Amino acid sequence: MSEALNNWLGEQARLNRVLILALDSLAEPNPVTSLYSAGVMQRSVQLYRRTEYAQFAAISPWLTELQNPGNDAFRRLLDDPQRNWGWIGSMDKADLDSLTQHWIARMVIDEDGERSLFRFQDNRVLARCLGNMKETEWPLLLGPISSVLYWDQDQWKSADNSRSGMYPVPNPAPWLRTPESGEQARSILRDNLKRWLLTYHVDAAATLAETRVVSEWLEEQMDLLEAWDWRTPEQREMMLSHRLSPACMADVAWEPLPGETSEQHFDRCQRVFVDQKAGSAA
């Protein structure tokens, strides 16, 4: 284990703090599976089940009180941080109810009428947010968590919350105000699209997986979305939902025509792949 990891774990033990895991169900493989089998998930909260997003429970973040830091399953997670399975926090006193309340209050991002879920459980998202905030603002994001340890690109990093406690959500939220780098934005978009596919098109994605590596297919589609300058949720969802079919994906009508703007290109594809098929079905 790295020195930063050992030092942080040792310091939390010295301060007699309780360790909390924030787990990302979309990590591959799902970290919840191995921890559950090892008996680590006895004191846990599946966050979305306590919200209006209960139908998405299968991809919900988990908050787990780690009662035995020496557990082999937990140690194996520490040995494999590149999986981006989540992060570790510490609290002076275990209080999953307050922690759940804190993250539910910060769970939804509402930008210009578009609602999305804030993936706080993703260590890459947490790293980006903390890196772009002032240390004096960290308590607004971390709330009752006293300290966090997370994997950022190629190393363990930690952040101490000097004023842990419960805070109202500020408007605007400082963790959302800064632009991501190109790769960070793509990483977040990739995770959001993957979650959308697994929520709304799980059967089609499973069929595609019989002949393609879905993650590679998704990268190809994201390259096309960027090349075609299709950036709205409507454009992304229309394109992905139809191109899950290999036959549809091979249709030459997807190719932009000379002189065609991105809006004209999308409108034409909408007519070809959505409107015409709807008319045929009728």
Short mmCIF file of C-alpha atoms in Angstrom, two decimals:
data_model
loop_
_atom_site.label_atom_id
_atom_site.label_comp_id
_atom_site.label_asym_id
_atom_site.label_seq_id
_atom_site.Cartn_x
_atom_site.Cartn_y
_atom_site.Cartn_z
CA MET A 1 0.00 0.00 0.00
CA SER A 2 1.08 3.57 -0.61
CA GLU A 3 2.48 5.79 2.11
CA ALA A 4 -0.36 8.30 1.69
CA LEU A 5 -2.95 5.55 2.14
CA ASN A 6 -1.26 4.05 5.19
CA ASN A 7 -0.72 7.45 6.80
CA TRP A 8 -4.35 8.44 6.33
CA LEU A 9 -5.72 5.17 7.68
CA GLY A 10 -3.34 5.37 10.63
CA GLU A 11 -4.36 8.94 11.42
CA GLN A 12 -8.07 8.10 11.36
CA ALA A 13 -7.44 5.15 13.68
CA ARG A 14 -5.43 7.37 16.03
CA LEU A 15 -8.32 9.85 16.16
CA ASN A 16 -10.74 6.96 16.80
CA ARG A 17 -12.84 7.90 13.80
CA VAL A 18 -15.35 5.68 12.02
CA LEU A 19 -14.65 4.87 8.36
CA ILE A 20 -17.41 5.35 5.79
CA LEU A 21 -17.31 3.98 2.25
CA ALA A 22 -19.01 5.80 -0.61
CA LEU A 23 -19.41 3.08 -3.24
CA ASP A 24 -20.17 3.47 -6.94
CA SER A 25 -22.43 0.68 -8.21
CA LEU A 26 -21.41 1.50 -11.78
CA ALA A 27 -17.77 0.59 -11.19
CA GLU A 28 -16.69 -2.63 -12.88
CA PRO A 29 -16.93 -5.02 -11.21
CA ASN A 30 -19.49 -3.63 -8.78
CA PRO A 31 -17.68 -3.22 -5.42
CA VAL A 32 -20.91 -3.80 -3.50
CA THR A 33 -20.99 -7.44 -4.62
CA SER A 34 -17.71 -8.50 -3.03
CA LEU A 35 -18.24 -6.41 0.10
CA TYR A 36 -21.75 -7.78 0.58
CA SER A 37 -20.48 -11.35 0.26
CA ALA A 38 -17.80 -10.57 2.86
CA GLY A 39 -20.37 -9.25 5.34
CA VAL A 40 -19.16 -5.66 5.12
CA MET A 41 -22.51 -4.15 4.10
CA GLN A 42 -24.40 -4.80 7.33
CA ARG A 43 -24.73 -1.10 8.13
CA SER A 44 -25.39 0.49 4.76
CA VAL A 45 -27.72 2.82 2.91
CA GLN A 46 -28.68 2.39 -0.73
CA LEU A 47 -29.21 6.08 -1.28
CA TYR A 48 -31.71 6.19 -4.15
CA ARG A 49 -34.15 3.95 -2.27
CA ARG A 50 -34.80 6.86 0.08
CA THR A 51 -35.63 9.27 -2.73
CA GLU A 52 -37.95 9.72 -5.70
CA TYR A 53 -35.31 7.89 -7.74
CA ALA A 54 -35.98 4.53 -6.10
CA GLN A 55 -36.56 2.96 -9.53
CA PHE A 56 -32.84 3.48 -10.19
CA ALA A 57 -31.81 1.60 -7.05
CA ALA A 58 -29.75 -0.88 -9.07
CA ILE A 59 -27.26 1.88 -9.93
CA SER A 60 -27.54 3.75 -6.63
CA PRO A 61 -24.53 4.89 -4.64
CA TRP A 62 -24.09 3.15 -1.30
CA LEU A 63 -22.94 4.59 2.01
CA THR A 64 -21.45 1.93 4.27
CA GLU A 65 -20.09 2.06 7.79
CA LEU A 66 -16.90 0.01 7.80
CA GLN A 67 -16.80 -1.81 11.11
CA ASN A 68 -13.68 -3.86 10.37
CA PRO A 69 -10.99 -1.99 8.40
CA GLY A 70 -8.94 -5.17 8.34
CA ASN A 71 -11.53 -6.99 6.24
CA ASP A 72 -9.91 -8.77 3.28
CA ALA A 73 -12.54 -7.59 0.78
CA PHE A 74 -11.95 -3.97 1.79
CA ARG A 75 -8.18 -4.43 1.56
CA ARG A 76 -8.55 -5.81 -1.95
CA LEU A 77 -10.42 -2.66 -2.94
CA LEU A 78 -7.55 -0.57 -1.61
CA ASP A 79 -5.16 -2.60 -3.76
CA ASP A 80 -7.17 -1.81 -6.90
CA PRO A 81 -8.04 1.92 -6.85
CA GLN A 82 -7.85 2.19 -10.65
CA ARG A 83 -11.33 0.64 -10.75
CA ASN A 84 -12.66 3.98 -9.48
CA TRP A 85 -14.99 2.20 -7.08
CA GLY A 86 -15.63 5.22 -4.84
CA TRP A 87 -13.87 6.77 -1.87
CA ILE A 88 -13.39 6.57 1.91
CA GLY A 89 -14.51 9.11 4.47
CA SER A 90 -14.19 9.31 8.21
CA MET A 91 -16.53 10.63 10.89
CA ASP A 92 -15.98 11.40 14.55
CA LYS A 93 -19.14 9.42 15.29
CA ALA A 94 -21.04 7.08 12.98
CA ASP A 95 -24.24 8.75 11.79
CA LEU A 96 -25.49 7.27 8.53
CA ASP A 97 -28.83 9.05 8.85
CA SER A 98 -27.24 12.51 8.87
CA LEU A 99 -24.82 11.52 6.13
CA THR A 100 -27.68 10.22 4.00
CA GLN A 101 -29.64 13.43 4.54
CA HIS A 102 -26.58 15.46 3.56
CA TRP A 103 -26.00 13.68 0.24
CA ILE A 104 -29.68 13.46 -0.70
CA ALA A 105 -29.82 17.25 -0.40
CA ARG A 106 -26.93 17.49 -2.89
CA MET A 107 -27.94 14.62 -5.15
CA VAL A 108 -29.81 16.47 -7.91
CA ILE A 109 -28.25 19.02 -10.25
CA ASP A 110 -30.76 21.39 -11.84
CA GLU A 111 -29.27 23.46 -14.65
CA ASP A 112 -31.55 25.44 -16.94
CA GLY A 113 -34.41 23.06 -16.27
CA GLU A 114 -32.29 19.97 -16.99
CA ARG A 115 -32.08 17.65 -13.99
CA SER A 116 -29.28 15.17 -13.52
CA LEU A 117 -27.83 13.19 -10.64
CA PHE A 118 -24.64 14.41 -8.99
CA ARG A 119 -22.24 11.45 -8.95
CA PHE A 120 -20.58 12.33 -5.65
CA GLN A 121 -19.72 8.63 -5.16
CA ASP A 122 -17.32 8.72 -8.12
CA ASN A 123 -13.83 9.45 -6.79
CA ARG A 124 -12.99 11.29 -10.02
CA VAL A 125 -15.93 13.64 -9.53
CA LEU A 126 -15.01 14.20 -5.88
CA ALA A 127 -11.40 14.92 -6.87
CA ARG A 128 -12.50 17.44 -9.48
CA CYS A 129 -14.85 19.20 -7.08
CA LEU A 130 -12.36 19.44 -4.23
CA GLY A 131 -9.59 20.53 -6.57
CA ASN A 132 -11.67 23.39 -7.91
CA MET A 133 -12.99 24.61 -4.56
CA LYS A 134 -11.38 26.71 -1.86
CA GLU A 135 -10.52 24.77 1.27
CA THR A 136 -12.86 27.04 3.21
CA GLU A 137 -15.70 25.76 1.00
CA TRP A 138 -15.00 22.07 1.53
CA PRO A 139 -17.36 21.80 4.54
CA LEU A 140 -20.29 22.74 2.28
CA LEU A 141 -19.60 19.66 0.16
CA LEU A 142 -18.29 17.20 2.74
CA GLY A 143 -20.74 18.08 5.52
CA PRO A 144 -20.43 15.69 8.49
CA ILE A 145 -17.40 13.92 7.02
CA SER A 146 -14.20 14.84 8.86
CA SER A 147 -11.73 13.66 6.23
CA VAL A 148 -11.77 11.90 2.85
CA LEU A 149 -9.32 9.69 0.99
CA TYR A 150 -9.75 9.23 -2.75
CA TRP A 151 -7.86 8.03 -5.80
CA ASP A 152 -7.05 10.82 -8.25
CA GLN A 153 -5.56 9.74 -11.59
CA ASP A 154 -2.52 7.86 -10.30
CA GLN A 155 -2.25 8.54 -6.59
CA TRP A 156 -4.11 8.60 -3.29
CA LYS A 157 -5.08 12.06 -2.05
CA SER A 158 -6.80 13.23 1.10
CA ALA A 159 -8.72 16.29 2.24
CA ASP A 160 -9.50 17.30 5.80
CA ASN A 161 -12.75 19.05 6.67
CA SER A 162 -11.92 21.54 9.41
CA ARG A 163 -15.58 22.33 10.15
CA SER A 164 -17.54 19.11 9.76
CA GLY A 165 -21.27 19.43 10.31
CA MET A 166 -24.63 19.78 8.59
CA TYR A 167 -24.98 22.71 6.20
CA PRO A 168 -27.77 23.91 3.91
CA VAL A 169 -27.06 23.60 0.19
CA PRO A 170 -25.74 26.96 -1.06
CA ASN A 171 -27.02 28.46 -4.29
CA PRO A 172 -25.02 28.38 -6.44
CA ALA A 173 -23.24 25.25 -5.24
CA PRO A 174 -19.48 25.93 -5.37
CA TRP A 175 -18.69 22.34 -6.37
CA LEU A 176 -20.64 22.82 -9.62
CA ARG A 177 -19.41 26.20 -10.75
CA THR A 178 -16.08 25.34 -12.36
CA PRO A 179 -15.65 23.88 -15.85
CA GLU A 180 -14.07 20.47 -16.24
CA SER A 181 -11.11 19.73 -18.42
CA GLY A 182 -11.90 17.96 -21.67
CA GLU A 183 -11.04 14.52 -20.30
CA GLN A 184 -12.91 15.09 -17.04
CA ALA A 185 -16.00 16.20 -18.93
CA ARG A 186 -15.79 13.15 -21.20
CA SER A 187 -15.38 10.84 -18.22
CA ILE A 188 -18.47 12.25 -16.53
CA LEU A 189 -20.46 12.11 -19.78
CA ARG A 190 -19.35 8.51 -20.31
CA ASP A 191 -20.63 7.52 -16.89
CA ASN A 192 -23.91 9.36 -17.39
CA LEU A 193 -24.52 7.73 -20.78
CA LYS A 194 -23.64 4.32 -19.42
CA ARG A 195 -26.09 4.79 -16.55
CA TRP A 196 -28.78 5.92 -19.00
CA LEU A 197 -28.24 2.87 -21.22
CA LEU A 198 -28.38 0.46 -18.28
CA THR A 199 -31.54 2.14 -17.01
CA TYR A 200 -33.58 2.49 -20.19
CA HIS A 201 -32.05 0.04 -22.70
CA VAL A 202 -30.61 -2.78 -20.64
CA ASP A 203 -31.96 -5.55 -22.91
CA ALA A 204 -30.63 -3.96 -26.09
CA ALA A 205 -27.28 -3.33 -24.41
CA ALA A 206 -27.14 -6.97 -23.33
CA THR A 207 -27.83 -8.09 -26.91
CA LEU A 208 -25.12 -5.79 -28.22
CA ALA A 209 -22.70 -7.22 -25.65
CA GLU A 210 -23.00 -10.61 -27.36
CA THR A 211 -21.03 -9.28 -30.33
CA ARG A 212 -19.34 -6.09 -29.10
CA VAL A 213 -17.54 -4.80 -26.04
CA VAL A 214 -20.12 -2.24 -24.93
CA SER A 215 -17.55 0.15 -23.44
CA GLU A 216 -15.68 0.25 -26.77
CA TRP A 217 -18.94 0.76 -28.65
CA LEU A 218 -19.83 3.65 -26.34
CA GLU A 219 -16.45 5.32 -26.92
CA GLU A 220 -17.06 5.14 -30.68
CA GLN A 221 -20.50 6.72 -30.29
CA MET A 222 -19.08 9.48 -28.09
CA ASP A 223 -16.48 10.23 -30.77
CA LEU A 224 -19.30 10.59 -33.30
CA LEU A 225 -21.37 12.78 -30.98
CA GLU A 226 -18.39 15.09 -30.66
CA ALA A 227 -17.64 15.06 -34.39
CA TRP A 228 -21.28 15.77 -35.22
CA ASP A 229 -21.57 18.40 -32.48
CA TRP A 230 -24.62 16.70 -30.99
CA ARG A 231 -24.55 17.88 -27.39
CA THR A 232 -28.13 17.98 -26.12
CA PRO A 233 -29.67 15.08 -24.15
CA GLU A 234 -32.28 14.64 -26.91
CA GLN A 235 -29.60 14.26 -29.58
CA ARG A 236 -27.50 11.86 -27.52
CA GLU A 237 -30.42 9.68 -26.50
CA MET A 238 -31.89 9.43 -30.00
CA MET A 239 -28.53 8.46 -31.44
CA LEU A 240 -27.57 5.90 -28.80
CA SER A 241 -30.97 4.23 -28.54
CA HIS A 242 -31.13 3.59 -32.28
CA ARG A 243 -27.49 2.70 -32.87
CA LEU A 244 -27.71 -0.09 -30.30
CA SER A 245 -29.05 -2.05 -33.26
CA PRO A 246 -26.14 -3.15 -35.51
CA ALA A 247 -28.38 -2.98 -38.58
CA CYS A 248 -29.46 0.56 -37.80
CA MET A 249 -25.90 1.59 -36.95
CA ALA A 250 -24.75 0.45 -40.40
CA ASP A 251 -27.27 2.68 -42.18
CA VAL A 252 -25.45 5.25 -44.34
CA ALA A 253 -28.13 7.83 -43.51
CA TRP A 254 -26.23 8.54 -40.29
CA GLU A 255 -23.40 10.16 -42.24
CA PRO A 256 -23.60 13.97 -42.41
CA LEU A 257 -24.17 15.40 -45.87
CA PRO A 258 -21.85 18.02 -47.40
CA GLY A 259 -22.73 21.48 -46.15
CA GLU A 260 -25.16 20.14 -43.55
CA THR A 261 -25.15 21.87 -40.16
CA SER A 262 -25.26 19.80 -36.98
CA GLU A 263 -28.89 20.84 -36.44
CA GLN A 264 -29.88 19.92 -40.00
CA HIS A 265 -28.01 16.63 -39.67
CA PHE A 266 -29.88 15.76 -36.48
CA ASP A 267 -33.26 16.80 -37.89
CA ARG A 268 -32.70 14.58 -40.94
CA CYS A 269 -31.65 11.60 -38.82
CA GLN A 270 -34.66 12.20 -36.60
CA ARG A 271 -36.93 11.99 -39.64
CA VAL A 272 -35.19 8.88 -41.00
CA PHE A 273 -34.79 6.85 -37.83
CA VAL A 274 -37.63 8.06 -35.62
CA ASP A 275 -40.45 9.71 -37.54
CA GLN A 276 -40.47 7.33 -40.52
CA LYS A 277 -40.30 4.24 -38.33
CA ALA A 278 -43.09 5.60 -36.15
CA GLY A 279 -45.17 6.17 -39.28
CA SER A 280 -44.45 2.66 -40.54
CA ALA A 281 -45.45 1.16 -37.20
CA ALA A 282 -48.72 3.08 -37.29
#
